[in-house]
Short mmCIF file of C-alpha atoms (C1' of nucleotides) in Angstrom, two decimals:
data_model
loop_
_atom_site.label_atom_id
_atom_site.label_comp_id
_atom_site.label_asym_id
_atom_site.label_seq_id
_atom_site.Cartn_x
_atom_site.Cartn_y
_atom_site.Cartn_z
CA MET A 4 76.21 -179.74 -129.10
CA SER A 5 77.31 -183.35 -129.50
CA THR A 6 75.67 -186.29 -127.79
CA THR A 7 78.77 -186.88 -125.74
CA THR A 8 78.68 -183.37 -124.38
CA THR A 9 75.07 -183.63 -123.32
CA ASP A 10 75.70 -186.94 -121.66
CA THR A 11 78.66 -185.60 -119.76
CA LYS A 12 76.82 -182.50 -118.61
CA GLU A 13 73.72 -184.41 -117.57
CA GLN A 14 75.81 -187.05 -115.88
CA ILE A 15 77.63 -184.43 -113.85
CA ILE A 16 74.39 -182.71 -112.87
CA SER A 17 72.78 -185.98 -111.82
CA VAL A 18 75.65 -187.06 -109.62
CA ALA A 19 76.08 -183.56 -108.20
CA GLU A 20 72.39 -183.40 -107.29
CA ARG A 21 72.64 -186.63 -105.36
CA LEU A 22 75.82 -185.67 -103.53
CA PHE A 23 74.61 -182.15 -102.75
CA ALA A 24 71.43 -183.75 -101.40
CA GLU A 25 73.30 -186.17 -99.18
CA ARG A 26 76.20 -184.05 -97.96
CA GLY A 27 75.27 -180.47 -98.75
CA PHE A 28 77.16 -178.07 -100.99
CA ALA A 29 80.13 -177.48 -98.72
CA GLY A 30 80.32 -181.17 -97.86
CA THR A 31 80.60 -182.19 -101.48
CA THR A 32 83.85 -181.85 -103.42
CA LEU A 33 84.14 -181.69 -107.17
CA ARG A 34 86.41 -184.69 -106.90
CA ASN A 35 83.59 -186.65 -105.27
CA VAL A 36 81.40 -185.71 -108.20
CA ILE A 37 83.78 -186.57 -111.01
CA SER A 38 84.75 -189.81 -109.35
CA GLU A 39 81.17 -191.11 -109.31
CA ALA A 40 80.26 -189.51 -112.61
CA GLU A 41 83.35 -191.03 -114.18
CA VAL A 42 84.32 -187.83 -115.94
CA ASN A 43 87.38 -185.62 -115.84
CA LEU A 44 87.82 -182.87 -113.30
CA ALA A 45 88.45 -180.29 -115.99
CA ALA A 46 85.12 -181.19 -117.60
CA VAL A 47 83.27 -179.65 -114.69
CA HIS A 48 84.94 -176.29 -115.13
CA TYR A 49 84.65 -176.53 -118.89
CA HIS A 50 80.90 -177.11 -118.81
CA PHE A 51 79.87 -175.08 -115.78
CA GLY A 52 82.66 -172.68 -114.90
CA SER A 53 82.73 -173.16 -111.15
CA LYS A 54 81.32 -175.23 -108.33
CA GLU A 55 78.70 -172.60 -107.58
CA ASP A 56 77.64 -172.49 -111.22
CA LEU A 57 77.28 -176.25 -111.13
CA PHE A 58 74.93 -175.80 -108.19
CA ARG A 59 72.94 -173.28 -110.24
CA ALA A 60 72.62 -175.80 -113.07
CA VAL A 61 71.43 -178.51 -110.69
CA VAL A 62 68.82 -176.24 -109.16
CA ALA A 63 67.58 -175.10 -112.54
CA ARG A 64 67.17 -178.60 -113.96
CA PHE A 65 65.49 -179.67 -110.76
CA ALA A 66 63.13 -176.77 -110.18
CA ARG A 67 61.84 -175.75 -113.58
CA PRO A 68 59.69 -178.75 -114.47
CA ILE A 69 58.21 -178.76 -110.97
CA VAL A 70 57.37 -175.06 -111.02
CA GLU A 71 55.90 -175.45 -114.48
CA GLN A 72 53.64 -178.29 -113.34
CA GLU A 73 52.63 -176.44 -110.20
CA LEU A 74 51.60 -173.34 -112.11
CA ALA A 75 49.68 -175.41 -114.66
CA LEU A 76 47.72 -177.22 -111.95
CA LEU A 77 47.05 -173.92 -110.23
CA LYS A 78 45.76 -172.31 -113.41
CA GLN A 79 43.52 -175.29 -114.02
CA LEU A 80 42.23 -174.95 -110.47
CA GLN A 81 41.30 -171.32 -110.90
CA ALA A 82 39.61 -171.77 -114.28
CA GLY A 83 36.38 -169.78 -114.56
CA ASP A 84 37.15 -167.64 -111.53
CA ARG A 85 36.47 -170.52 -109.19
CA VAL A 86 37.67 -170.23 -105.62
CA PRO A 87 39.23 -173.62 -104.85
CA SER A 88 39.26 -175.21 -101.41
CA VAL A 89 42.36 -175.21 -99.24
CA GLU A 90 42.60 -178.94 -99.79
CA ALA A 91 42.56 -178.54 -103.56
CA ILE A 92 45.27 -175.90 -103.42
CA LEU A 93 47.58 -177.94 -101.23
CA THR A 94 47.01 -181.00 -103.37
CA ALA A 95 48.11 -179.03 -106.42
CA LEU A 96 51.19 -177.96 -104.53
CA PHE A 97 52.13 -181.46 -103.40
CA LYS A 98 51.27 -183.46 -106.48
CA PRO A 99 54.18 -182.56 -108.78
CA GLY A 100 56.78 -183.11 -106.09
CA LEU A 101 55.37 -186.32 -104.71
CA GLU A 102 54.47 -187.95 -108.00
CA PHE A 103 57.98 -187.33 -109.14
CA LEU A 104 58.96 -189.79 -106.45
CA ALA A 105 56.90 -192.52 -108.06
CA GLN A 106 58.23 -192.02 -111.57
CA ASP A 107 61.85 -192.94 -111.18
CA LYS A 108 62.46 -195.37 -108.41
CA GLU A 109 66.18 -195.46 -108.90
CA PHE A 110 66.68 -191.88 -107.75
CA LEU A 111 63.36 -191.66 -106.01
CA LEU A 112 64.60 -189.78 -103.00
CA VAL A 113 67.37 -187.75 -104.51
CA HIS A 114 65.23 -184.90 -105.73
CA ALA A 115 63.36 -184.76 -102.47
CA LYS A 116 66.46 -184.73 -100.35
CA PHE A 117 68.10 -182.18 -102.57
CA MET A 118 65.14 -179.88 -102.11
CA GLY A 119 65.27 -180.33 -98.36
CA ARG A 120 68.95 -179.61 -98.25
CA CYS A 121 68.63 -176.53 -100.44
CA TRP A 122 66.14 -175.06 -98.05
CA THR A 123 68.81 -174.74 -95.40
CA GLU A 124 71.89 -173.93 -97.46
CA PRO A 125 73.53 -170.64 -96.49
CA GLU A 126 73.74 -167.68 -98.82
CA PRO A 127 74.24 -167.25 -101.68
CA LEU A 128 72.88 -170.74 -102.39
CA LYS A 129 69.62 -170.10 -100.59
CA SER A 130 68.84 -167.17 -102.86
CA ILE A 131 69.57 -169.20 -105.97
CA VAL A 132 66.97 -171.73 -104.90
CA ALA A 133 64.44 -169.16 -103.71
CA GLY A 134 64.74 -167.37 -107.05
CA GLU A 135 63.76 -170.48 -109.00
CA PHE A 136 60.65 -171.06 -106.91
CA ALA A 137 59.61 -167.46 -106.31
CA LEU A 138 57.04 -167.26 -109.09
CA SER A 139 55.28 -170.41 -108.00
CA MET A 140 55.26 -169.39 -104.34
CA GLU A 141 53.67 -166.02 -105.08
CA ALA A 142 50.97 -167.63 -107.21
CA PHE A 143 50.05 -170.06 -104.47
CA LEU A 144 49.89 -167.32 -101.88
CA ASP A 145 47.58 -165.29 -104.10
CA VAL A 146 45.08 -168.07 -104.57
CA LEU A 147 45.23 -168.97 -100.88
CA GLN A 148 44.45 -165.37 -100.08
CA ARG A 149 41.28 -165.57 -102.17
CA THR A 150 40.23 -168.79 -100.50
CA LEU A 151 40.91 -167.51 -96.99
CA PRO A 152 40.16 -163.77 -97.25
CA GLU A 153 39.57 -163.41 -93.52
CA GLN A 154 43.24 -164.13 -92.77
CA SER A 155 45.95 -161.50 -93.12
CA ARG A 156 48.64 -161.82 -95.74
CA SER A 157 51.32 -162.16 -93.10
CA GLN A 158 49.41 -164.94 -91.39
CA LEU A 159 49.02 -166.78 -94.66
CA SER A 160 52.69 -166.26 -95.38
CA TRP A 161 54.06 -167.98 -92.32
CA LYS A 162 51.47 -170.72 -92.50
CA PHE A 163 52.32 -171.37 -96.12
CA ASP A 164 55.99 -171.44 -95.19
CA LEU A 165 55.21 -174.19 -92.68
CA VAL A 166 53.30 -176.07 -95.37
CA ILE A 167 56.39 -176.07 -97.56
CA ALA A 168 58.56 -177.06 -94.62
CA ALA A 169 56.25 -180.01 -93.97
CA LEU A 170 56.30 -181.12 -97.60
CA ILE A 171 60.07 -180.98 -97.65
CA ARG A 172 60.31 -182.87 -94.39
CA VAL A 173 58.02 -185.63 -95.64
CA GLN A 174 60.05 -185.95 -98.81
CA SER A 175 63.37 -185.93 -97.02
CA GLU A 176 62.33 -188.54 -94.49
CA ALA A 177 60.65 -190.80 -97.04
CA GLY A 178 61.62 -194.40 -96.47
CA GLN A 179 62.87 -193.86 -92.93
CA PRO A 180 61.23 -195.77 -90.10
CA PHE A 181 58.00 -194.14 -88.91
CA ALA A 182 57.96 -191.71 -91.83
CA LEU A 183 54.66 -190.85 -93.48
CA LEU A 184 55.90 -191.99 -96.86
CA GLN A 185 57.08 -195.58 -96.67
CA SER A 186 56.65 -196.90 -100.18
CA THR A 187 56.81 -195.48 -103.67
CA GLU A 188 53.69 -197.32 -104.85
CA PRO A 189 51.20 -194.87 -106.36
CA GLU A 190 48.59 -195.88 -103.78
CA ALA A 191 50.96 -195.24 -100.91
CA ILE A 192 51.87 -191.83 -102.28
CA GLN A 193 48.22 -190.98 -102.81
CA GLU A 194 47.37 -192.03 -99.26
CA ALA A 195 50.27 -190.09 -97.78
CA MET A 196 49.35 -186.99 -99.75
CA GLU A 197 45.76 -187.12 -98.52
CA GLN A 198 46.84 -187.42 -94.91
CA LEU A 199 49.32 -184.62 -95.27
CA VAL A 200 46.73 -182.38 -96.92
CA LYS A 201 44.31 -183.08 -94.07
CA PHE A 202 46.93 -182.31 -91.44
CA LEU A 203 47.92 -179.01 -93.02
CA SER A 204 44.50 -177.83 -94.19
CA ALA A 205 43.33 -177.98 -90.61
CA GLY A 206 46.24 -175.77 -89.64
CA MET A 207 45.72 -173.33 -92.49
CA ARG A 208 42.13 -172.75 -91.37
CA SER A 209 42.97 -172.42 -87.67
CA MET B 24 90.24 -176.83 -64.10
CA SER B 25 91.35 -173.22 -64.21
CA THR B 26 89.13 -170.29 -65.08
CA THR B 27 91.13 -169.67 -68.22
CA THR B 28 90.51 -173.17 -69.47
CA THR B 29 86.79 -172.94 -68.96
CA ASP B 30 86.65 -169.61 -70.69
CA THR B 31 88.57 -170.88 -73.67
CA LYS B 32 86.45 -174.01 -73.98
CA GLU B 33 83.20 -172.14 -73.60
CA GLN B 34 84.35 -169.46 -75.98
CA ILE B 35 85.19 -172.03 -78.63
CA ILE B 36 81.87 -173.80 -78.18
CA SER B 37 79.92 -170.56 -78.44
CA VAL B 38 81.58 -169.42 -81.62
CA ALA B 39 81.42 -172.90 -83.12
CA GLU B 40 77.71 -173.10 -82.40
CA ARG B 41 77.08 -169.85 -84.23
CA LEU B 42 79.21 -170.76 -87.23
CA PHE B 43 77.84 -174.30 -87.48
CA ALA B 44 74.38 -172.73 -87.37
CA GLU B 45 75.10 -170.28 -90.15
CA ARG B 46 77.25 -172.35 -92.48
CA GLY B 47 76.79 -175.95 -91.42
CA PHE B 48 79.47 -178.33 -90.21
CA ALA B 49 81.27 -178.83 -93.50
CA GLY B 50 81.02 -175.14 -94.33
CA THR B 51 82.75 -174.13 -91.12
CA THR B 52 86.51 -174.42 -90.73
CA LEU B 53 88.35 -174.59 -87.45
CA ARG B 54 90.22 -171.50 -88.60
CA ASN B 55 86.93 -169.62 -88.86
CA VAL B 56 86.22 -170.63 -85.30
CA ILE B 57 89.54 -169.77 -83.73
CA SER B 58 89.68 -166.49 -85.60
CA GLU B 59 86.40 -165.24 -84.13
CA ALA B 60 86.96 -166.89 -80.77
CA GLU B 61 90.42 -165.32 -80.61
CA VAL B 62 92.08 -168.53 -79.46
CA ASN B 63 94.84 -170.66 -80.87
CA LEU B 64 94.21 -173.39 -83.41
CA ALA B 65 95.95 -175.98 -81.26
CA ALA B 66 93.60 -175.15 -78.39
CA VAL B 67 90.72 -176.72 -80.28
CA HIS B 68 92.48 -180.03 -80.60
CA TYR B 69 93.78 -179.83 -77.06
CA HIS B 70 90.31 -179.32 -75.57
CA PHE B 71 88.14 -181.35 -77.92
CA GLY B 72 90.36 -183.69 -79.93
CA SER B 73 88.86 -183.18 -83.35
CA LYS B 74 86.36 -181.11 -85.29
CA GLU B 75 83.70 -183.80 -84.93
CA ASP B 76 84.26 -183.96 -81.18
CA LEU B 77 83.85 -180.20 -81.05
CA PHE B 78 80.49 -180.68 -82.75
CA ARG B 79 79.58 -183.23 -80.08
CA ALA B 80 80.44 -180.73 -77.36
CA VAL B 81 78.33 -178.03 -79.00
CA VAL B 82 75.32 -180.32 -79.30
CA ALA B 83 75.63 -181.50 -75.73
CA ARG B 84 75.82 -178.01 -74.23
CA PHE B 85 72.96 -176.95 -76.42
CA ALA B 86 70.59 -179.87 -75.99
CA ARG B 87 70.87 -180.90 -72.37
CA PRO B 88 69.26 -177.93 -70.64
CA ILE B 89 66.46 -177.91 -73.20
CA VAL B 90 65.74 -181.61 -72.83
CA GLU B 91 65.84 -181.23 -69.06
CA GLN B 92 63.30 -178.42 -69.14
CA GLU B 93 61.09 -180.27 -71.59
CA LEU B 94 60.96 -183.37 -69.43
CA ALA B 95 60.26 -181.32 -66.31
CA LEU B 96 57.35 -179.53 -67.93
CA LEU B 97 56.03 -182.81 -69.24
CA LYS B 98 56.21 -184.44 -65.82
CA GLN B 99 54.40 -181.48 -64.31
CA LEU B 100 51.76 -181.80 -67.00
CA GLN B 101 51.11 -185.45 -66.21
CA ALA B 102 50.97 -185.03 -62.44
CA GLY B 103 48.18 -187.05 -60.84
CA ASP B 104 47.61 -189.18 -63.94
CA ARG B 105 46.02 -186.27 -65.75
CA VAL B 106 45.63 -186.54 -69.51
CA PRO B 107 46.69 -183.13 -70.85
CA SER B 108 45.27 -181.56 -73.98
CA VAL B 109 47.18 -181.53 -77.25
CA GLU B 110 47.60 -177.79 -76.85
CA ALA B 111 49.15 -178.19 -73.40
CA ILE B 112 51.58 -180.82 -74.66
CA LEU B 113 52.73 -178.76 -77.62
CA THR B 114 53.09 -175.70 -75.43
CA ALA B 115 55.36 -177.67 -73.12
CA LEU B 116 57.38 -178.72 -76.13
CA PHE B 117 57.75 -175.23 -77.54
CA LYS B 118 58.25 -173.22 -74.38
CA PRO B 119 61.84 -174.11 -73.51
CA GLY B 120 63.08 -173.53 -77.02
CA LEU B 121 61.20 -170.31 -77.68
CA GLU B 122 61.72 -168.71 -74.31
CA PHE B 123 65.40 -169.30 -74.73
CA LEU B 124 65.15 -166.84 -77.57
CA ALA B 125 63.94 -164.10 -75.26
CA GLN B 126 66.61 -164.59 -72.62
CA ASP B 127 69.71 -163.60 -74.44
CA LYS B 128 69.10 -161.14 -77.21
CA GLU B 129 72.70 -161.05 -78.33
CA PHE B 130 72.67 -164.63 -79.56
CA LEU B 131 68.93 -164.86 -79.77
CA LEU B 132 68.80 -166.78 -83.00
CA VAL B 133 71.96 -168.78 -82.79
CA HIS B 134 70.57 -171.69 -80.82
CA ALA B 135 67.51 -171.84 -83.01
CA LYS B 136 69.42 -171.83 -86.24
CA PHE B 137 71.87 -174.36 -84.93
CA MET B 138 69.02 -176.71 -84.14
CA GLY B 139 67.56 -176.23 -87.58
CA ARG B 140 70.87 -176.90 -89.24
CA CYS B 141 71.54 -180.00 -87.14
CA TRP B 142 68.30 -181.50 -88.29
CA THR B 143 69.63 -181.77 -91.82
CA GLU B 144 73.29 -182.52 -91.25
CA PRO B 145 74.45 -185.79 -92.82
CA GLU B 146 75.59 -188.77 -90.82
CA PRO B 147 77.24 -189.20 -88.42
CA LEU B 148 76.27 -185.73 -87.18
CA LYS B 149 72.55 -186.38 -87.46
CA SER B 150 72.80 -189.35 -85.12
CA ILE B 151 74.75 -187.33 -82.58
CA VAL B 152 71.91 -184.83 -82.42
CA ALA B 153 69.15 -187.42 -82.48
CA GLY B 154 70.81 -189.22 -79.60
CA GLU B 155 70.73 -186.14 -77.39
CA PHE B 156 67.02 -185.57 -77.97
CA ALA B 157 65.85 -189.18 -78.12
CA LEU B 158 64.68 -189.41 -74.50
CA SER B 159 62.61 -186.27 -74.74
CA MET B 160 61.05 -187.27 -78.06
CA GLU B 161 59.95 -190.65 -76.71
CA ALA B 162 58.38 -189.05 -73.65
CA PHE B 163 56.38 -186.64 -75.74
CA LEU B 164 55.17 -189.39 -78.04
CA ASP B 165 54.02 -191.42 -75.05
CA VAL B 166 51.92 -188.66 -73.56
CA LEU B 167 50.52 -187.74 -76.98
CA GLN B 168 49.48 -191.37 -77.39
CA ARG B 169 47.47 -191.19 -74.16
CA THR B 170 45.79 -187.96 -75.24
CA LEU B 171 44.96 -189.24 -78.72
CA PRO B 172 44.42 -192.99 -78.16
CA GLU B 173 42.33 -193.36 -81.31
CA GLN B 174 45.35 -192.61 -83.52
CA SER B 175 47.96 -195.22 -84.35
CA ARG B 176 51.50 -194.88 -83.08
CA SER B 177 52.84 -194.52 -86.60
CA GLN B 178 50.38 -191.74 -87.34
CA LEU B 179 51.38 -189.90 -84.21
CA SER B 180 55.02 -190.39 -85.09
CA TRP B 181 54.98 -188.67 -88.45
CA LYS B 182 52.68 -185.95 -87.19
CA PHE B 183 54.96 -185.30 -84.25
CA ASP B 184 57.89 -185.21 -86.63
CA LEU B 185 56.14 -182.46 -88.58
CA VAL B 186 55.51 -180.59 -85.34
CA ILE B 187 59.22 -180.57 -84.64
CA ALA B 188 59.97 -179.57 -88.21
CA ALA B 189 57.57 -176.63 -87.84
CA LEU B 190 59.12 -175.52 -84.56
CA ILE B 191 62.57 -175.63 -86.08
CA ARG B 192 61.41 -173.75 -89.14
CA VAL B 193 59.83 -171.01 -87.04
CA GLN B 194 63.01 -170.67 -85.00
CA SER B 195 65.27 -170.67 -88.02
CA GLU B 196 63.25 -168.06 -89.88
CA ALA B 197 62.77 -165.81 -86.87
CA GLY B 198 63.40 -162.21 -87.77
CA GLN B 199 63.07 -162.74 -91.52
CA PRO B 200 60.38 -160.83 -93.41
CA PHE B 201 56.95 -162.51 -93.15
CA ALA B 202 58.16 -164.92 -90.47
CA LEU B 203 55.86 -165.80 -87.59
CA LEU B 204 58.38 -164.66 -85.03
CA GLN B 205 59.37 -161.06 -85.70
CA SER B 206 60.43 -159.73 -82.31
CA THR B 207 62.04 -161.17 -79.21
CA GLU B 208 59.69 -159.35 -76.85
CA PRO B 209 58.06 -161.81 -74.44
CA GLU B 210 54.60 -160.82 -75.69
CA ALA B 211 55.55 -161.43 -79.30
CA ILE B 212 56.98 -164.83 -78.45
CA GLN B 213 53.90 -165.72 -76.43
CA GLU B 214 51.63 -164.68 -79.29
CA ALA B 215 53.67 -166.59 -81.86
CA MET B 216 53.66 -169.68 -79.67
CA GLU B 217 49.88 -169.58 -79.31
CA GLN B 218 49.36 -169.27 -83.03
CA LEU B 219 51.78 -172.08 -83.76
CA VAL B 220 50.14 -174.32 -81.18
CA LYS B 221 46.74 -173.64 -82.76
CA PHE B 222 48.03 -174.40 -86.24
CA LEU B 223 49.61 -177.68 -85.22
CA SER B 224 47.00 -178.89 -82.74
CA ALA B 225 44.44 -178.73 -85.51
CA GLY B 226 46.70 -180.92 -87.60
CA MET B 227 47.41 -183.38 -84.78
CA ARG B 228 43.70 -183.99 -84.31
CA SER B 229 42.91 -184.31 -88.03
"C1'" DG C 11 97.35 -174.74 -71.19
"C1'" DT C 12 99.05 -171.92 -74.83
"C1'" DC C 13 101.87 -171.06 -78.46
"C1'" DT C 14 104.73 -171.48 -83.23
"C1'" DA C 15 105.77 -174.12 -86.86
"C1'" DT C 16 104.75 -177.45 -89.93
"C1'" DA C 17 103.35 -182.00 -91.64
"C1'" DA C 18 100.20 -184.27 -94.76
"C1'" DT C 19 96.24 -183.82 -97.45
"C1'" DT C 20 92.83 -181.92 -100.10
"C1'" DC C 21 90.52 -178.21 -102.20
"C1'" DG C 22 88.86 -175.36 -106.53
"C1'" DA C 23 90.69 -173.80 -110.56
"C1'" DT C 24 93.72 -173.42 -114.79
"C1'" DA C 25 97.22 -174.05 -118.54
"C1'" DG C 26 98.15 -176.38 -122.45
"C1'" DA C 27 98.63 -180.76 -125.27
"C1'" DC C 28 95.75 -183.51 -128.08
"C1'" DG D 28 85.57 -181.58 -125.64
"C1'" DT D 29 88.68 -184.34 -123.04
"C1'" DC D 30 92.78 -185.19 -120.94
"C1'" DT D 31 97.31 -184.72 -117.74
"C1'" DA D 32 99.70 -182.06 -114.84
"C1'" DT D 33 99.99 -178.72 -111.65
"C1'" DC D 34 99.37 -174.28 -109.11
"C1'" DG D 35 98.28 -171.79 -104.99
"C1'" DA D 36 95.58 -171.75 -101.22
"C1'" DA D 37 93.25 -173.84 -97.51
"C1'" DT D 38 92.22 -177.81 -94.70
"C1'" DT D 39 92.68 -180.89 -90.21
"C1'" DA D 40 95.84 -182.37 -87.22
"C1'" DT D 41 100.47 -182.82 -84.59
"C1'" DA D 42 105.06 -182.14 -82.65
"C1'" DG D 43 107.51 -179.79 -79.48
"C1'" DA D 44 109.06 -175.37 -77.12
"C1'" DC D 45 107.59 -172.56 -73.33
#
DNA sequence: GTCTATAATTCGATAGAC
DNA sequence: GTCTATCGAATTATAGAC
């Protein structure tokens, strides 16, 4: 695989992620993508096959490092059969996503908005996204179950779903007036994460 | 205005609401709408002018009765300068939306999903929706401020935003496996509402 | 108000030269 | 791998008969 190829592929994925995030899958045309990515239309089909396969590639590049980090933090948290607190679990869930925001300020909100958009895409896109995150979601539910054994699995499930919805909302709204997350300074992110964890831990225990 | 006209207009709006809810604005074509509504393509432009204006009409028919009910319940809650509890305020916020689900079982989830979809539509659609609900949102924030005077306005704002996000998520996921809202029986809705209010009130106070 | 017919564009996808 | 050129289908929107 030549350097040029990689650049072209990555360039297409990056632009597609941003446009999918802003306008959704149906609202984004391949011509929008190639125009901003400054590549040829045929290159998209050559590298990815179809628009839907391009979406798959975007989701994969986006989700895998996050899931990996989440699972690592979770494993670390459970070391020695410890039963972590709700706060610790939620912090492990939020950290990879939110710290990603701090790392690259240029596209700071793109990943977040893409995630938020994915959450509401119709089938079959929704299943593509859910598939990438399924492993991580199950693992978090399992450890939550051990921390809150008095709650039923179904209760934990819908509560955890609302936790994810809240995280996504905070990420999507970042930077907007009155949003929780106003700046991408590490301190601001840390502060926002703590407040969000407090808000949701209280709900998880209710 | 003849009966036929009204029926055609209402029919178009109803189908459009459902399709916008399921596939989003960009993912829905006017041909999808007229096909299911069994009306002529030109009728859409005759009655609404454009696809975006059709979206405006859908939002207006959808939002206005809900906002009206919300404000009425809120006024009732504040009668005699009372300072209602967080639980009472959230219940007033959730009731109109959730009880709507029970009323018409045929389209029980359409309104809910439409609302959820609207929340993430790109501009200028987002602003159209926000405009319809702005009055109600401000009123709720004001009464929340009086109930929780020790919290800053900006804190209340992002927390309230997460409350809305949670309500929308619950509505959108209704009927799915592991969702909070599984049935449209009044008792099930009541029970779900109480649990959701508990979850979020705890967070509001945190 | 409703219809047919169609204009004017844009879409995803592909063939084939280089 | 990258390009031009183009296909066939689908899109919103309109004109004009009834």
